[in-house]
PDB file of C-alpha atoms and ligand atoms in Angstrom:
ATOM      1  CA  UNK A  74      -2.969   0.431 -15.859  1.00 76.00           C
ATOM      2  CA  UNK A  75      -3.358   3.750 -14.793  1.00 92.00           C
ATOM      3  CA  UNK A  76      -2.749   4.491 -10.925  1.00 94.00           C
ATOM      4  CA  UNK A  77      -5.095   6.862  -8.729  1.00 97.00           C
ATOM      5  CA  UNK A  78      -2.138   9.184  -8.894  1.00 98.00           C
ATOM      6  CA  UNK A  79      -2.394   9.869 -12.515  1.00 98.00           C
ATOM      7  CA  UNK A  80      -6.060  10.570 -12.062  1.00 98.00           C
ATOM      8  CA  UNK A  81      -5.685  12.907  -9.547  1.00 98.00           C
ATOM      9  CA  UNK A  82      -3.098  14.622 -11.765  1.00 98.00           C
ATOM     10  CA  UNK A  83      -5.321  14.347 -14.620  1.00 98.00           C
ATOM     11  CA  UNK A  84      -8.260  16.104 -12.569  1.00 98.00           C
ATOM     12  CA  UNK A  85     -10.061  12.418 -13.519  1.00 97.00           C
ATOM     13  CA  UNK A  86     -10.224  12.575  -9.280  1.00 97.00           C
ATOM     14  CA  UNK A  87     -11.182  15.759  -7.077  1.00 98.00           C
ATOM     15  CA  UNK A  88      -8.502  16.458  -4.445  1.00 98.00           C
ATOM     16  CA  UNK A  89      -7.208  19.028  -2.897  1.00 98.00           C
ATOM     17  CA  UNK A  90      -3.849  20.508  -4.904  1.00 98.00           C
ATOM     18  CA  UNK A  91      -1.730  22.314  -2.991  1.00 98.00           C
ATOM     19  CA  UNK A  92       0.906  22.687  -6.326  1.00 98.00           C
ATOM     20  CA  UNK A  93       1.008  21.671  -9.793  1.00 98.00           C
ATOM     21  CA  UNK A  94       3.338  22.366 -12.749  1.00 98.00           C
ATOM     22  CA  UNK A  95       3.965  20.303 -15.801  1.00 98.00           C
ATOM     23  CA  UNK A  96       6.686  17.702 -13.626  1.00 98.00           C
ATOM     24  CA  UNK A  97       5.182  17.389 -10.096  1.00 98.00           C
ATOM     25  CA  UNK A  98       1.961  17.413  -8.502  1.00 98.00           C
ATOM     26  CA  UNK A  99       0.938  17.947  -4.837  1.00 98.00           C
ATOM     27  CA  UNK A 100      -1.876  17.517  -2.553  1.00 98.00           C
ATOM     28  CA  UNK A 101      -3.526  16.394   0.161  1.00 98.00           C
ATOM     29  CA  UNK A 102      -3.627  13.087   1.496  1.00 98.00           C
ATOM     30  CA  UNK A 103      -7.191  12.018   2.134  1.00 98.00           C
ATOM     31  CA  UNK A 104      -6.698  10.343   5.230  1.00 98.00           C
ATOM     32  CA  UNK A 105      -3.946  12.516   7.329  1.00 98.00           C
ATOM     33  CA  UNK A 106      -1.603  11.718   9.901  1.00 96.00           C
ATOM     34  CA  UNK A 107      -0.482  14.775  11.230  1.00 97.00           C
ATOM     35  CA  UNK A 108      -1.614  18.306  10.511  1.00 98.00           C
ATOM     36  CA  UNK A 109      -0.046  18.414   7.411  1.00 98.00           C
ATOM     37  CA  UNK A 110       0.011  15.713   5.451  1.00 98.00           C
ATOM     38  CA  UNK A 111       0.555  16.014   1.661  1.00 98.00           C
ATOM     39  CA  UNK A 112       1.787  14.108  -0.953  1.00 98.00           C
ATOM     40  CA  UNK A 113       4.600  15.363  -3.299  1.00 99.00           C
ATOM     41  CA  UNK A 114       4.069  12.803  -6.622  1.00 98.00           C
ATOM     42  CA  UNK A 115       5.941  13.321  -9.491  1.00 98.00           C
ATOM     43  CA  UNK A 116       3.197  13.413 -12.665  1.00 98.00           C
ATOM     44  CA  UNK A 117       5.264  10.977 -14.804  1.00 96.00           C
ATOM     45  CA  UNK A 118       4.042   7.401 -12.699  1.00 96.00           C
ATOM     46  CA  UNK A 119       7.277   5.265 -11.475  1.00 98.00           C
ATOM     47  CA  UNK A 120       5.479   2.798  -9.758  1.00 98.00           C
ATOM     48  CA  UNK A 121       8.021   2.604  -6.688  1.00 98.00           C
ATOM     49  CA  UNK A 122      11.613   3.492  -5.497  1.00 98.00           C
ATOM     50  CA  UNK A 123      13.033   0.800  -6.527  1.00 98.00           C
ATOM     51  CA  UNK A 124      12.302   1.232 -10.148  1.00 98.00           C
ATOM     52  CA  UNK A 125      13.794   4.652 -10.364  1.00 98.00           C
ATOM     53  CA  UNK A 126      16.196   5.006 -13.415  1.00 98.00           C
ATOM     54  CA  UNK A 127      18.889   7.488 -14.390  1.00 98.00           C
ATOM     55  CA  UNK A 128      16.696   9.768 -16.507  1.00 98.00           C
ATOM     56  CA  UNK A 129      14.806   9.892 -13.400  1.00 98.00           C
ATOM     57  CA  UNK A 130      16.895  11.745 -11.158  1.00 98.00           C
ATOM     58  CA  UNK A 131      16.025  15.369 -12.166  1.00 98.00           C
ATOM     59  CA  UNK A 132      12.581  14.916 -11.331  1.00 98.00           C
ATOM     60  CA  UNK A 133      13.240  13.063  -8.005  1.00 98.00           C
ATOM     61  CA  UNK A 134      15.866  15.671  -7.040  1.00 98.00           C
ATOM     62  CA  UNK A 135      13.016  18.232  -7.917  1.00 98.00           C
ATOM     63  CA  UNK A 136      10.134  16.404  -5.552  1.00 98.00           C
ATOM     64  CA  UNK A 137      12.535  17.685  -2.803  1.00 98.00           C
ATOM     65  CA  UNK A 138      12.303  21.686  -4.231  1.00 98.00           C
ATOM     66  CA  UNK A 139       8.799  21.300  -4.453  1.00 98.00           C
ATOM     67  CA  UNK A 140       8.551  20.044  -1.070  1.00 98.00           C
ATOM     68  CA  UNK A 141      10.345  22.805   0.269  1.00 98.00           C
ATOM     69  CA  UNK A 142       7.822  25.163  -1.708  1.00 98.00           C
ATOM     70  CA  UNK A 143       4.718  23.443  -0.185  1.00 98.00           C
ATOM     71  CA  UNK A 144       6.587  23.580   3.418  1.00 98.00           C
ATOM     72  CA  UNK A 145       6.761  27.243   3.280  1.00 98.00           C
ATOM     73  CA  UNK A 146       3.613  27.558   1.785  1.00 98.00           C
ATOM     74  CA  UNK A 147       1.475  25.774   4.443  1.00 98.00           C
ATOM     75  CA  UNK A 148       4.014  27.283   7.446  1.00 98.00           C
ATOM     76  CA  UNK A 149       5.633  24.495   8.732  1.00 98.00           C
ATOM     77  CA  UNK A 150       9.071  25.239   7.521  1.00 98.00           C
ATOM     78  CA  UNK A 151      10.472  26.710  10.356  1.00 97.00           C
ATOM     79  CA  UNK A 152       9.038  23.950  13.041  1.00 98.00           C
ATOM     80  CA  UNK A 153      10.186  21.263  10.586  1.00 98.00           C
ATOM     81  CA  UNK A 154       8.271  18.544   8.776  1.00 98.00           C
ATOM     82  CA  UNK A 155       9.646  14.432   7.990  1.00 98.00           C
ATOM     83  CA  UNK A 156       9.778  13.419   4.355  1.00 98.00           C
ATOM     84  CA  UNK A 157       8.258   9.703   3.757  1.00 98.00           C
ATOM     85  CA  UNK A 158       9.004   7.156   0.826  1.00 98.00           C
ATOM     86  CA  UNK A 159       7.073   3.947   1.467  1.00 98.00           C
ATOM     87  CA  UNK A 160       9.107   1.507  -1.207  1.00 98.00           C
ATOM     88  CA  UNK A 161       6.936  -1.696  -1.810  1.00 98.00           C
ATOM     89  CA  UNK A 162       4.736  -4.586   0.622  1.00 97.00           C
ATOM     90  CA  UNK A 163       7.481  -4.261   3.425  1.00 97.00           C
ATOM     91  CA  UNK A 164       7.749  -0.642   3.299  1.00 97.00           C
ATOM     92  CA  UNK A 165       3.803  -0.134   3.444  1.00 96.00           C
ATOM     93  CA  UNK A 166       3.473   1.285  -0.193  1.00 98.00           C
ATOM     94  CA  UNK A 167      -0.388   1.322  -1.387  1.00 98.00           C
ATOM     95  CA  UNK A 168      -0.406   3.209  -3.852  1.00 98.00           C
ATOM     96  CA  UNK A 169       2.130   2.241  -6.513  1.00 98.00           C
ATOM     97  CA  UNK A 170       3.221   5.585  -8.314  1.00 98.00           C
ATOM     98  CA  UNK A 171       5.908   6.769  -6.099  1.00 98.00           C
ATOM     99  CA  UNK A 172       5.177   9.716  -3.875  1.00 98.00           C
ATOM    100  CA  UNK A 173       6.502  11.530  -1.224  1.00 98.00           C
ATOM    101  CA  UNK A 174       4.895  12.515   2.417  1.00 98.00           C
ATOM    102  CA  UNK A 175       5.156  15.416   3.262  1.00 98.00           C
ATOM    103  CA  UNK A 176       4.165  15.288   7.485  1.00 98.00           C
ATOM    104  CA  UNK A 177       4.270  18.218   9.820  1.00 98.00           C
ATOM    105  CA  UNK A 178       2.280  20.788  12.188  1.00 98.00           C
ATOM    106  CA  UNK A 179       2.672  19.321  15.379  1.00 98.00           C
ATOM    107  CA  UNK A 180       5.770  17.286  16.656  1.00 96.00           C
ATOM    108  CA  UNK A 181       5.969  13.853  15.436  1.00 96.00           C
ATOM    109  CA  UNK A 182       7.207  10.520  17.053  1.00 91.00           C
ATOM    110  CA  UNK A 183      10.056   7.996  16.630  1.00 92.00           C
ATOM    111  CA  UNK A 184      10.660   7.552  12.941  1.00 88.00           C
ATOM    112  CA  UNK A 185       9.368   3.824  13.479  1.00 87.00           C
ATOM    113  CA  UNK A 186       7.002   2.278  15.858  1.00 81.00           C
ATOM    114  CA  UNK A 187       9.425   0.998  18.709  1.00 78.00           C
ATOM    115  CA  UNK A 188       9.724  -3.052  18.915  1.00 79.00           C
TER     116      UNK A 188
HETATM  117  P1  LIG B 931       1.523   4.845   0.649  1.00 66.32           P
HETATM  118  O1  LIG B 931       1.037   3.921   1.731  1.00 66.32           O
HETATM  119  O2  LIG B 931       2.898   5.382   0.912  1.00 66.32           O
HETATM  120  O3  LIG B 931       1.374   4.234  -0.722  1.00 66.32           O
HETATM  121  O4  LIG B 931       0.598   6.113   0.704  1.00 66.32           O
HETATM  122  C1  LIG B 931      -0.579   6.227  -0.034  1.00 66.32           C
HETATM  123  C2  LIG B 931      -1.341   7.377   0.533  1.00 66.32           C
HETATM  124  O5  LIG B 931      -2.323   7.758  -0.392  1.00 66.32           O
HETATM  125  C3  LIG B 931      -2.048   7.061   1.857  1.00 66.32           C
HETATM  126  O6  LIG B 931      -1.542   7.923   2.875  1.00 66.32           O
HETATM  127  C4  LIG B 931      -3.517   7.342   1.541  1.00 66.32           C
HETATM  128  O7  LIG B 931      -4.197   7.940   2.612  1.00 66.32           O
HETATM  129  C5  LIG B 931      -3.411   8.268   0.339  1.00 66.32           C
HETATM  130  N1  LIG B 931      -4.561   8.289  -0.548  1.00 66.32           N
HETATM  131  C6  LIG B 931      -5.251   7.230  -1.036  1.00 66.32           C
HETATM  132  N2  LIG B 931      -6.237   7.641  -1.841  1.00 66.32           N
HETATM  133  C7  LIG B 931      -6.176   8.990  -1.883  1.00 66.32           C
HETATM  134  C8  LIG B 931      -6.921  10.006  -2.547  1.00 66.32           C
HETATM  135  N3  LIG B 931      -7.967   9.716  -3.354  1.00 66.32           N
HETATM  136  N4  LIG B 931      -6.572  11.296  -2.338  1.00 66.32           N
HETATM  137  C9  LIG B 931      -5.545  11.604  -1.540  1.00 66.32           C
HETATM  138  N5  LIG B 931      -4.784  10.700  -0.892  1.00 66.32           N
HETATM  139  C10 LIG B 931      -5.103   9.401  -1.051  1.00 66.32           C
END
């Protein structure tokens, strides 16, 4: 089945993309939690983290790069930003082609809601 991701990659969707190239696509997410929210997906769909496989690991080390790219890009690189990989139910994961958050612009609180 083909995820919302791939549409948005596919320009099937409209969203707002902040970078594409022919392994990773980024945008933003369309309901933000900080200032900067955007999601860094890679275009090939692996549905979540824990289906990753070897051949996999140039394009997940490369989701980082691009991250970087879009951090600069949008100015938060220098006031820092938090990377976000919801994996599966327990993790919060709703869409199921893995993506990372990209969250920054204003200063953000405890990694996890406190107990
Ligand atoms: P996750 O819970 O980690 O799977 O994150 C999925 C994210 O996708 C959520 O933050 C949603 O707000 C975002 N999202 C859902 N639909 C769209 C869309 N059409 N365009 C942009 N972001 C979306």
């Amino acid at each position: 089945m083909t995820t919302l991701f791939e549409k948005i990659i596919a320009g099937q969707i409209p969203a707002q993309i902040v970078f594409q190239d022919e392994r990773v696509t980024a945008f933003r997410d369309i309901n933000p939690q900080a200032p900067v929210h955007i999601l860094v997906v890679p275009n090939k769909p692996i549905p979540t983290a824990a289906d990753v496989a070897p051949e996999d690991e140039a394009v997940l080390g490369y989701l980082f790069i691009v991250a970087r790219r879009v951090a600069e890009d949008l100015g938060i690189a220098r006031s820092g930003y938090r990377l976000i990989v919801n994996c599966g139910h327990d993790g919060g994961q709703e869409v199921m082609h893995l993506h990372m958050h990209l969250v920054g612009g204003h200063r953000l609180g405890p990694m996890l809601p406190r107990r």
